[in-house]
Structure formats: structure tokens, C-alpha cells
Coordinates of N, CA and C in Angstrom, one line a residue:
M738 N 10.2 11.2 -7.5 CA 9.2 10.2 -8.1 C 9.5 8.6 -7.2
H739 N 7.9 7.8 -7.2 CA 8.1 7.1 -6.1 C 7.5 5.7 -6.8
Y740 N 8.5 4.6 -6.8 CA 7.7 3.1 -6.9 C 8.4 2.3 -5.8
S741 N 7.0 1.8 -5.3 CA 7.6 0.3 -4.0 C 7.9 0.0 -4.7
K742 N 9.1 -1.1 -3.8 CA 9.9 -2.3 -4.0 C 9.0 -3.3 -5.0
N743 N 7.8 -3.5 -3.7 CA 7.3 -4.8 -4.9 C 6.8 -3.8 -6.0
E744 N 6.2 -3.0 -6.4 CA 5.7 -2.5 -7.8 C 6.8 -2.3 -8.5
L745 N 7.7 -2.0 -8.1 CA 9.2 -2.0 -9.3 C 9.4 -3.9 -10.0
K746 N 9.5 -4.9 -8.7 CA 9.1 -6.3 -8.8 C 8.0 -6.5 -10.0
F747 N 7.0 -6.3 -9.8 CA 5.9 -6.7 -10.8 C 5.3 -5.7 -12.1
L748 N 6.0 -4.6 -12.5 CA 6.5 -3.7 -13.7 C 7.3 -4.5 -14.1
E749 N 8.8 -4.7 -13.3 CA 9.5 -5.9 -14.1 C 8.6 -7.1 -15.1
L750 N 8.1 -7.5 -14.4 CA 7.6 -9.3 -14.9 C 6.7 -8.4 -16.0
V751 N 6.0 -7.6 -16.2 CA 5.3 -6.8 -16.9 C 6.1 -6.4 -18.2
R752 N 7.3 -5.9 -18.2 CA 8.2 -6.0 -19.0 C 9.2 -6.6 -19.9
Q753 N 8.7 -8.2 -19.1 CA 9.1 -9.2 -19.3 C 8.0 -10.1 -20.1
N754 N 6.7 -9.7 -20.1 CA 5.4 -9.5 -20.6 C 4.9 -11.4 -20.0
Y755 N 5.1 -10.9 -18.3 CA 4.3 -12.4 -18.0 C 2.9 -12.2 -17.4
Y756 N 3.1 -10.4 -17.3 CA 1.7 -10.2 -17.2 C 1.1 -8.8 -18.3
T757 N 0.1 -8.5 -18.2 CA -0.7 -7.3 -19.0 C -1.3 -6.8 -18.1
V758 N -1.6 -4.8 -18.1 CA -3.0 -3.9 -17.8 C -3.3 -3.3 -18.3
L759 N -4.5 -3.3 -17.7 CA -5.8 -2.6 -18.9 C -5.9 -1.9 -18.3
E760 N -7.0 -1.1 -19.3 CA -7.4 0.3 -18.7 C -8.5 -0.1 -17.9
N761 N -9.1 -0.9 -18.2 CA -10.3 -1.5 -17.1 C -10.3 -1.7 -16.0
G762 N -8.5 -1.9 -15.4 CA -7.9 -2.2 -14.2 C -7.8 -3.5 -13.8
E763 N -7.8 -4.4 -14.9 CA -7.6 -5.3 -14.8 C -6.5 -6.0 -15.1
I764 N -6.1 -7.3 -14.5 CA -4.5 -7.8 -14.7 C -4.7 -8.9 -14.9
Y765 N -3.7 -9.4 -16.3 CA -3.9 -11.2 -16.5 C -2.6 -11.5 -16.7
R766 N -2.4 -12.6 -16.3 CA -1.3 -13.4 -17.0 C -0.7 -13.9 -18.0
T767 N 0.3 -13.3 -18.6 CA -0.4 -13.5 -20.7 C 0.7 -14.8 -20.9
L768 N 2.1 -15.1 -19.9 CA 3.2 -16.0 -20.1 C 3.1 -16.7 -18.5
C769 N 3.1 -18.1 -19.2 CA 2.8 -19.2 -18.2 C 4.6 -19.3 -17.6
K770 N 4.8 -18.9 -16.4 CA 6.5 -19.0 -15.6 C 6.7 -20.7 -16.1
F771 N 6.6 -20.6 -16.0 CA 7.0 -23.1 -15.7 C 7.4 -22.9 -17.1
C772 N 6.4 -23.1 -18.0 CA 6.2 -23.4 -19.5 C 6.6 -22.6 -20.3
R773 N 6.6 -21.9 -20.3 CA 7.1 -20.7 -21.2 C 5.7 -20.2 -22.1
S774 N 4.7 -21.2 -21.8 CA 3.7 -20.8 -22.9 C 2.9 -19.7 -22.8
D775 N 2.1 -19.1 -23.8 CA 1.5 -18.3 -24.1 C 0.1 -18.1 -22.8
C776 N -0.5 -17.7 -22.6 CA -1.7 -17.7 -21.7 C -2.3 -16.4 -21.7
F777 N -3.5 -16.4 -21.3 CA -4.2 -14.9 -21.2 C -5.2 -15.7 -19.6
N778 N -4.9 -15.4 -18.4 CA -5.1 -15.8 -17.6 C -6.1 -14.4 -16.2
K779 N -6.8 -14.3 -16.1 CA -7.1 -13.0 -15.3 C -6.7 -13.2 -14.0
V780 N -5.5 -12.6 -13.1 CA -4.9 -12.9 -12.3 C -5.9 -12.0 -10.6
L781 N -6.0 -12.9 -9.8 CA -6.3 -13.0 -8.7 C -6.5 -11.8 -7.7
V782 N -8.0 -11.6 -7.7 CA -7.6 -10.0 -6.6 C -8.1 -9.9 -5.7
S783 N -7.6 -10.0 -4.4 CA -8.1 -10.1 -2.9 C -8.5 -8.4 -2.4
S784 N -9.1 -8.7 -1.2 CA -8.8 -7.0 -0.6 C -8.3 -7.2 0.6
D785 N -7.4 -6.0 1.3 CA -7.6 -6.0 2.2 C -9.0 -5.0 3.1
K786 N -8.0 -5.4 4.9 CA -9.1 -4.7 5.5 C -9.7 -3.2 5.2
R787 N -9.2 -2.6 4.6 CA -9.4 -1.5 4.5 C -10.5 -1.4 2.8
G788 N -10.4 -2.5 2.3 CA -11.6 -2.4 1.1 C -10.5 -2.3 -0.2
Y789 N -8.7 -2.3 -0.2 CA -8.4 -2.0 -1.5 C -8.0 -3.3 -1.6
C790 N -8.4 -3.2 -3.7 CA -7.7 -4.4 -4.2 C -5.9 -4.8 -4.1
T791 N -5.5 -6.2 -3.6 CA -4.2 -6.2 -3.6 C -4.4 -7.7 -5.0
I792 N -3.2 -7.4 -5.0 CA -2.4 -9.1 -6.4 C -1.0 -9.8 -5.3
K793 N -1.3 -10.8 -5.7 CA -0.2 -11.2 -5.2 C 1.1 -12.0 -6.4
F794 N 2.2 -12.0 -6.7 CA 2.5 -12.7 -7.7 C 4.4 -12.9 -7.3
P795 N 4.3 -14.0 -7.7 CA 5.7 -14.6 -7.8 C 6.7 -14.1 -8.1
Y796 N 8.0 -14.0 -7.6 CA 9.0 -13.1 -8.1 C 10.3 -14.0 -7.4
K797 N 11.5 -14.6 -8.1 CA 12.7 -14.8 -7.7 C 12.3 -15.7 -6.6
K798 N 11.1 -17.1 -6.8 CA 11.2 -17.9 -5.6 C 10.2 -17.9 -4.7
K799 N 9.7 -16.3 -4.6 CA 9.2 -15.9 -3.3 C 8.1 -14.9 -3.9
V800 N 6.8 -15.0 -3.3 CA 5.6 -14.2 -3.1 C 5.5 -13.1 -2.6
Y801 N 5.4 -12.0 -3.5 CA 4.9 -10.6 -2.9 C 3.6 -10.4 -3.2
G802 N 3.7 -8.9 -2.8 CA 1.7 -8.5 -2.5 C 1.8 -6.9 -3.4
A803 N 0.7 -6.6 -4.0 CA 1.0 -4.9 -4.6 C -0.8 -4.5 -4.9
F804 N -0.9 -3.5 -4.7 CA -1.9 -3.0 -4.5 C -2.4 -2.4 -6.4
V805 N -3.4 -3.1 -6.4 CA -3.8 -2.9 -7.8 C -4.0 -1.6 -8.5
H806 N -4.4 -0.2 -7.7 CA -4.4 0.4 -8.1 C -3.2 1.3 -8.4
R807 N -2.2 1.5 -7.8 CA -1.1 2.0 -7.6 C -0.2 1.4 -8.9
I808 N -0.9 0.0 -9.3 CA -0.4 -0.4 -10.2 C -0.3 -0.2 -11.4
V809 N -2.4 -0.3 -11.6 CA -2.6 0.6 -13.0 C -2.2 1.9 -13.1
Y810 N -2.5 2.7 -11.9 CA -1.8 4.0 -12.7 C -0.3 4.0 -12.7
S811 N 0.4 3.5 -12.4 CA 2.1 3.8 -12.5 C 1.8 2.8 -14.1
F812 N 1.5 1.8 -14.4 CA 1.2 1.4 -16.0 C 1.3 2.3 -16.7
F813 N 0.2 3.2 -16.3 CA 0.0 4.0 -17.8 C 1.0 5.3 -17.7
H814 N 1.0 6.2 -16.6 CA 1.7 7.1 -16.7 C 2.8 7.7 -15.6
G815 N 3.4 6.0 -15.0 CA 5.2 6.2 -14.8 C 4.6 5.9 -13.3
E816 N 6.0 6.8 -13.2 CA 5.9 6.5 -11.3 C 5.2 7.6 -10.7
I817 N 4.8 7.2 -9.3 CA 3.6 8.7 -8.4 C 5.1 9.2 -8.2
P818 N 4.8 10.4 -7.8 CA 5.2 11.6 -7.6 C 5.5 11.5 -5.4
D819 N 6.5 11.8 -5.8 CA 6.8 11.3 -3.6 C 6.0 12.5 -2.7
G820 N 5.5 11.8 -2.0 CA 4.4 12.1 -1.3 C 3.1 12.3 -1.9
M821 N 2.6 11.6 -2.8 CA 1.5 12.5 -3.5 C 0.8 11.0 -3.2
Q822 N -0.6 10.3 -3.6 CA -1.5 9.0 -3.3 C -2.5 9.3 -4.7
I823 N -2.9 7.9 -4.6 CA -3.6 7.7 -5.7 C -5.1 7.5 -5.3
N824 N -6.2 8.0 -5.6 CA -7.5 8.4 -5.3 C -8.1 8.1 -5.7
H825 N -9.5 6.9 -5.8 CA -10.9 6.8 -6.3 C -11.5 7.3 -6.8
I826 N -11.5 8.2 -8.0 CA -13.0 9.4 -7.9 C -13.7 9.3 -7.6
D827 N -14.8 7.8 -7.7 CA -15.6 7.7 -7.7 C -16.1 6.8 -6.1
G828 N -15.2 7.0 -4.9 CA -15.1 6.2 -4.1 C -14.9 4.6 -3.1
N829 N -15.4 4.6 -4.6 CA -15.1 2.9 -4.9 C -13.8 2.0 -5.3
K830 N -13.4 1.4 -3.9 CA -11.9 1.1 -4.0 C -11.8 -0.1 -5.3
G831 N -12.8 -0.9 -5.1 CA -12.5 -2.1 -6.5 C -13.1 -1.5 -7.6
N832 N -13.3 -0.3 -8.1 CA -13.2 0.1 -9.6 C -11.7 0.6 -9.5
N833 N -10.7 0.3 -10.3 CA -9.5 0.3 -10.4 C -9.0 0.6 -11.9
A834 N -10.3 1.0 -12.6 CA -10.3 1.8 -14.5 C -9.6 2.7 -14.0
L835 N -8.4 2.6 -15.1 CA -7.5 3.6 -15.0 C -8.4 5.5 -14.9
S836 N -9.6 5.6 -15.7 CA -10.8 6.7 -15.6 C -10.9 7.2 -14.1
N837 N -10.7 6.3 -13.5 CA -11.1 6.3 -12.0 C -10.1 7.1 -11.1
L838 N -8.8 6.8 -11.3 CA -7.7 7.1 -10.7 C -6.9 8.3 -11.0
E839 N -6.5 8.9 -10.1 CA -5.9 10.8 -10.3 C -5.3 10.7 -9.0
V840 N -4.2 11.1 -9.3 CA -3.2 11.4 -8.3 C -3.4 12.4 -7.4
V841 N -3.4 12.6 -6.3 CA -3.3 13.7 -5.0 C -2.4 13.7 -3.6
T842 N -2.8 14.7 -3.0 CA -2.0 14.9 -2.1 C -2.5 13.9 -1.0
P843 N -2.1 14.1 -0.1 CA -2.5 13.0 1.1 C -4.0 14.1 1.9
K844 N -3.6 15.6 1.6 CA -4.9 16.7 2.2 C -6.3 16.0 1.2
E845 N -5.7 16.1 0.2 CA -6.4 15.9 -1.1 C -7.3 14.7 -1.0
N846 N -6.7 13.8 -0.8 CA -7.2 13.0 -0.2 C -8.7 12.4 0.2
T847 N -8.4 13.1 1.7 CA -8.6 13.1 2.7 C -9.7 13.8 2.7
R848 N -9.8 15.1 1.9 CA -10.7 15.8 2.1 C -11.5 15.7 1.0
H849 N -11.7 14.8 -0.1 CA -12.2 14.0 -0.8 C -13.1 12.9 0.0
A850 N -12.6 12.3 1.0 CA -13.1 11.0 1.5 C -14.1 11.8 2.3
I851 N -14.3 13.2 3.0 CA -15.0 14.0 3.8 C -15.9 14.1 3.4
H852 N -15.5 14.9 2.2 CA -16.3 16.2 1.3 C -17.4 15.9 0.4
V853 N -16.7 14.6 -0.2 CA -16.7 14.3 -1.5 C -17.8 12.8 -1.6
I854 N -16.8 12.0 -0.6 CA -18.1 10.4 -1.3 C -18.5 10.1 0.3
K855 N -18.0 10.7 1.3 CA -18.6 11.3 2.8 C -18.3 9.6 3.4
T856 N -17.4 8.7 3.0 CA -16.8 7.9 3.6 C -16.6 8.0 4.8
M857 N -15.2 9.2 5.5 CA -14.9 9.8 6.7 C -15.4 10.7 6.6
K858 N -15.2 10.8 8.5 CA -16.1 11.8 9.2 C -15.1 12.8 9.8
N859 N -15.2 13.9 9.8 CA -14.1 14.6 10.5 C -13.6 15.2 11.6
H860 N -12.7 14.3 12.3 CA -13.2 14.7 14.2 C -11.4 15.1 14.3
G861 N -11.0 15.8 12.7 CA -9.7 16.8 13.5 C -8.7 15.9 13.6
I862 N -7.5 16.6 14.7 CA -6.4 15.7 14.6 C -6.7 14.5 15.2
N863 N -7.7 14.3 16.1 CA -7.9 12.7 16.9 C -8.5 12.1 16.1
H864 N -8.8 12.2 14.8 CA -9.5 11.2 13.9 C -8.6 10.3 13.8
Y865 N -7.6 9.7 13.4 CA -6.2 9.1 13.0 C -5.7 7.9 14.1
R866 N -6.1 9.1 15.5 CA -5.9 7.9 17.0 C -7.0 7.5 16.8
A867 N -8.5 7.7 16.5 CA -9.4 6.7 16.9 C -9.4 6.0 15.7
C868 N -8.6 5.8 14.4 CA -8.8 4.9 13.7 C -7.9 3.6 13.6
L869 N -6.3 4.0 14.0 CA -5.3 3.2 14.7 C -5.7 2.7 15.5
K870 N -5.2 1.1 15.9 CA -4.9 0.6 17.0 C -3.9 0.3 17.4
P871 N -3.3 0.1 18.5 CA -2.3 -0.2 19.1 C -1.2 -1.2 17.9
A872 N -2.1 -2.7 17.8 CA -1.6 -3.1 16.9 C -0.7 -3.4 15.1
D873 N -1.7 -2.0 14.9 CA -1.3 -1.0 13.5 C -0.3 -0.5 14.4
I874 N 0.2 0.6 15.6 CA 1.4 1.2 15.5 C 2.6 0.4 15.2
A875 N 2.5 -0.6 16.1 CA 3.4 -1.8 16.0 C 4.1 -2.7 14.7
K876 N 2.9 -2.9 14.0 CA 3.0 -2.6 12.5 C 3.6 -2.1 12.0
I877 N 3.2 -0.9 11.8 CA 4.0 0.5 11.1 C 5.6 0.3 11.6
L878 N 5.8 0.5 13.0 CA 6.9 0.5 13.6 C 7.9 -0.4 13.1
Y879 N 7.3 -1.6 13.0 CA 7.9 -3.1 12.5 C 8.6 -2.9 11.1
F880 N 7.3 -2.2 10.3 CA 7.5 -2.5 8.9 C 8.7 -1.4 8.3
H881 N 8.4 0.1 9.2 CA 9.2 1.3 9.1 C 10.8 0.4 9.1
H882 N 10.6 0.2 10.9 CA 12.4 -0.5 11.0 C 13.3 -0.7 10.2
R883 N 12.5 -1.9 9.3 CA 12.7 -3.2 9.0 C 13.0 -2.8 6.8
R884 N 13.1 -1.4 6.5 CA 12.9 -0.8 5.4 C 11.6 -1.7 4.3
T885 N 10.4 -2.5 5.3 CA 10.0 -3.4 4.6 C 9.0 -2.4 2.8
Y886 N 8.1 -1.4 4.2 CA 7.6 -0.5 2.9 C 7.9 0.5 3.5
S887 N 7.9 1.9 2.1 CA 8.5 3.2 2.4 C 7.6 3.7 3.5
S888 N 7.2 5.2 3.7 CA 6.7 5.7 4.5 C 5.0 6.2 3.7
I889 N 5.3 6.6 2.3 CA 4.3 6.4 1.5 C 3.3 5.2 1.3
D890 N 4.0 4.3 1.2 CA 3.1 2.9 1.4 C 2.3 2.7 2.5
L891 N 2.9 2.8 3.7 CA 2.4 2.6 4.9 C 0.8 3.4 5.3
A892 N 1.2 4.6 4.6 CA 0.1 5.6 4.4 C -0.9 5.4 3.8
A893 N -0.9 4.5 2.5 CA -1.9 3.9 1.7 C -2.1 2.6 2.6
M894 N -1.5 2.2 3.0 CA -2.0 0.4 3.5 C -2.9 0.9 5.0
F895 N -2.5 1.8 5.9 CA -3.5 2.4 6.8 C -4.4 3.0 6.7
G896 N -4.6 4.0 5.8 CA -5.8 5.3 5.3 C -5.2 6.1 6.5
V897 N -4.0 6.5 6.2 CA -3.6 7.8 7.2 C -2.5 9.0 6.4
S898 N -2.4 9.9 6.3 CA -0.9 10.9 5.9 C -0.1 10.3 5.7
R899 N 0.9 10.7 5.4 CA 2.5 9.8 5.3 C 2.9 10.9 6.3
G900 N 3.0 12.3 6.5 CA 3.6 12.6 7.8 C 2.4 12.5 9.4
Y901 N 1.9 11.6 8.7 CA 1.3 10.9 10.5 C 2.2 10.2 10.5
I902 N 2.5 9.3 9.4 CA 3.2 7.9 9.4 C 4.4 8.2 10.4
M903 N 4.8 9.3 9.0 CA 6.3 10.2 9.9 C 6.6 10.3 11.4
E904 N 5.4 10.9 12.1 CA 5.1 10.9 13.6 C 5.4 10.2 14.2
I905 N 5.0 8.9 13.8 CA 4.8 7.7 14.4 C 6.2 6.8 14.6
C906 N 6.9 6.9 13.4 CA 7.6 6.6 13.0 C 9.4 7.4 13.9
R907 N 9.0 8.6 13.9 CA 9.0 9.4 14.8 C 9.5 9.2 16.4
L908 N 8.9 8.4 16.9 CA 8.0 8.0 18.3 C 6.8 9.7 18.8
E909 N 6.8 10.3 17.5 CA 6.0 11.4 18.3 C 4.3 11.4 18.8
K910 N 4.4 10.2 17.7 CA 3.0 10.0 18.6 C 2.9 8.3 18.8
W911 N 1.9 8.3 20.1 CA 2.1 6.7 20.2 C 3.0 6.0 21.4
R912 N 3.6 7.3 21.5 CA 5.1 6.8 21.9 C 4.9 6.0 23.3
C913 N 3.8 6.2 24.2 CA 3.7 6.0 24.9 C 3.5 4.0 25.3
L914 N 3.1 3.5 24.0 CA 2.5 2.4 23.9 C 4.0 1.1 23.9
F915 N 5.0 1.4 23.0 CA 6.1 0.8 23.0 C 7.6 1.5 23.6
G916 N 7.8 0.5 24.4 CA 9.6 0.5 24.5 C 10.6 0.1 23.2
K917 N 11.1 0.5 23.1 CA 11.9 0.0 22.2 C 12.3 -0.8 21.9
E918 N 13.0 -1.6 22.9 CA 12.9 -3.0 22.5 C 12.2 -4.0 21.9
Y919 N 11.0 -3.5 22.4 CA 9.8 -4.2 22.0 C 9.2 -3.6 20.2
I920 N 9.8 -2.6 20.2 CA 8.8 -1.8 18.4 C 10.1 -3.0 17.3
L921 N 11.5 -3.4 18.2 CA 12.9 -3.2 17.5 C 13.0 -4.6 16.7
S922 N 12.5 -5.8 18.0 CA 11.7 -7.2 18.0 C 10.6 -7.1 16.9
G923 N 9.9 -6.5 16.8 CA 8.6 -6.4 16.0 C 7.4 -7.3 17.2
A924 N 7.7 -7.5 18.2 CA 7.1 -8.0 18.8 C 5.1 -7.9 19.2
G925 N 4.9 -6.6 19.1 CA 3.6 -6.2 18.8 C 2.7 -6.8 17.2
Y926 N 3.8 -7.0 16.0 CA 3.0 -7.5 14.9 C 3.0 -8.7 15.4
F927 N 3.8 -9.5 16.0 CA 4.4 -11.1 16.1 C 3.4 -11.7 17.4
G928 N 2.5 -10.4 17.6 CA 1.8 -11.0 18.8 C 2.1 -11.3 19.9
K929 N 4.3 -10.9 20.3 CA 4.5 -11.8 21.5 C 3.7 -10.4 22.8
K930 N 4.7 -10.4 23.6 CA 4.2 -9.6 25.2 C 5.3 -8.9 25.6
K931 N 5.5 -8.7 26.6 CA 6.6 -7.6 27.4 C 6.4 -7.1 28.4
A932 N 6.8 -7.9 29.5 CA 6.0 -7.0 30.4 C 6.0 -5.6 30.5
G933 N 5.0 -5.2 31.1 CA 5.0 -3.7 31.7 C 3.9 -2.9 30.3
I934 N 3.7 -4.1 29.3 CA 3.3 -3.6 28.2 C 1.5 -4.2 27.8

């Protein structure tokens, strides 16, 4: 079973009554962290580059982010099984109602995108290479090396399967793009340049 580190932090705040999660997919702050007074303010939601809704929340003097669909599903159903993803049944990533979320395998998630909601073209094994950019590969390697996100989180963030993430992290894919020193320094993520790249 699996929670990301950030999901665990947020669910801890939910247990402490700082936040509440509704079945319609909305998240509210229910206790002011500063004055400890009751409130009921809707948490601001933003979208990442792939359209997934995210929230920011403070935890022990730092700010973290988490995916709304994963929080909603986890809050009502518990931990997401290892290797599984949360799918939006109607294809609308902004609809995070519990009734619109289901747990699926990465293969089922991709099949749903191709055959049900028609948002992804089936280009065979070259599809992932076409949708990822060198900067994305640098981020994946950087986050994996520093253990910032799990392979499941990275798969969800970049819209690919967990298996493909692991192939990248084992340098079985895209290996020609980056040298080891470049990867470990996070140079690709921070936009630095290295001779010969």
C-alpha cells in the first residue's frame, strides 16, 4: 500500500482537524493554524501542466503540495495499492468528486485515455518518448535520486507508467542525454549547462 510523503503530511493535518475533505472533491480549512479558531474556508486549488488539480499546505514551517484526486481517494478509501493509479472516470481532471475516481493499473489508465476519453493517441512504445522532454527526464532523475517523490508519484506527475519511470531511473531509457555527474547535481532541473550536453 502506498501514500506519498506529502499525502501523509496532509492527512495528518486532516486528523488534527485543520482540514476536511468532502465527497464532491472540495477541500476546506476548518481550523486556523495561527489563532486556533474555527473556520470553513475553501482551499485554493491550482492546476499543474497536465491539468491535475493540486493544493499547497503548510506543515511544520514549510509548504508542501499534493494532488487533489489522490487526497480525496485516500481520505475515503485509505492507502492506494502499490503500482496503482487514480483515474478520472469522465476524463475531466478538474472533477475530483469521489464518485468520479477509481483505482486502476497504469495499463488500464492508459487504455482508458486512449479508448474511452480519446485524450491520448496510441503511438506504441514511442509514445512516452514523444511526450517527455529532456528537461522532464532531468527532473525525474533528480527527484528520484534525492527520494523527493516515489516512482508512482513521478508516473502521475509526468503522465507515464511507473515501469517507464523505473526504466528512466535505471538509465535504460534516455541514457544518452545525461552524464552521471549532470544527473546527480540536478543540473538539468536547475537549467545549468555542462560541456558536451
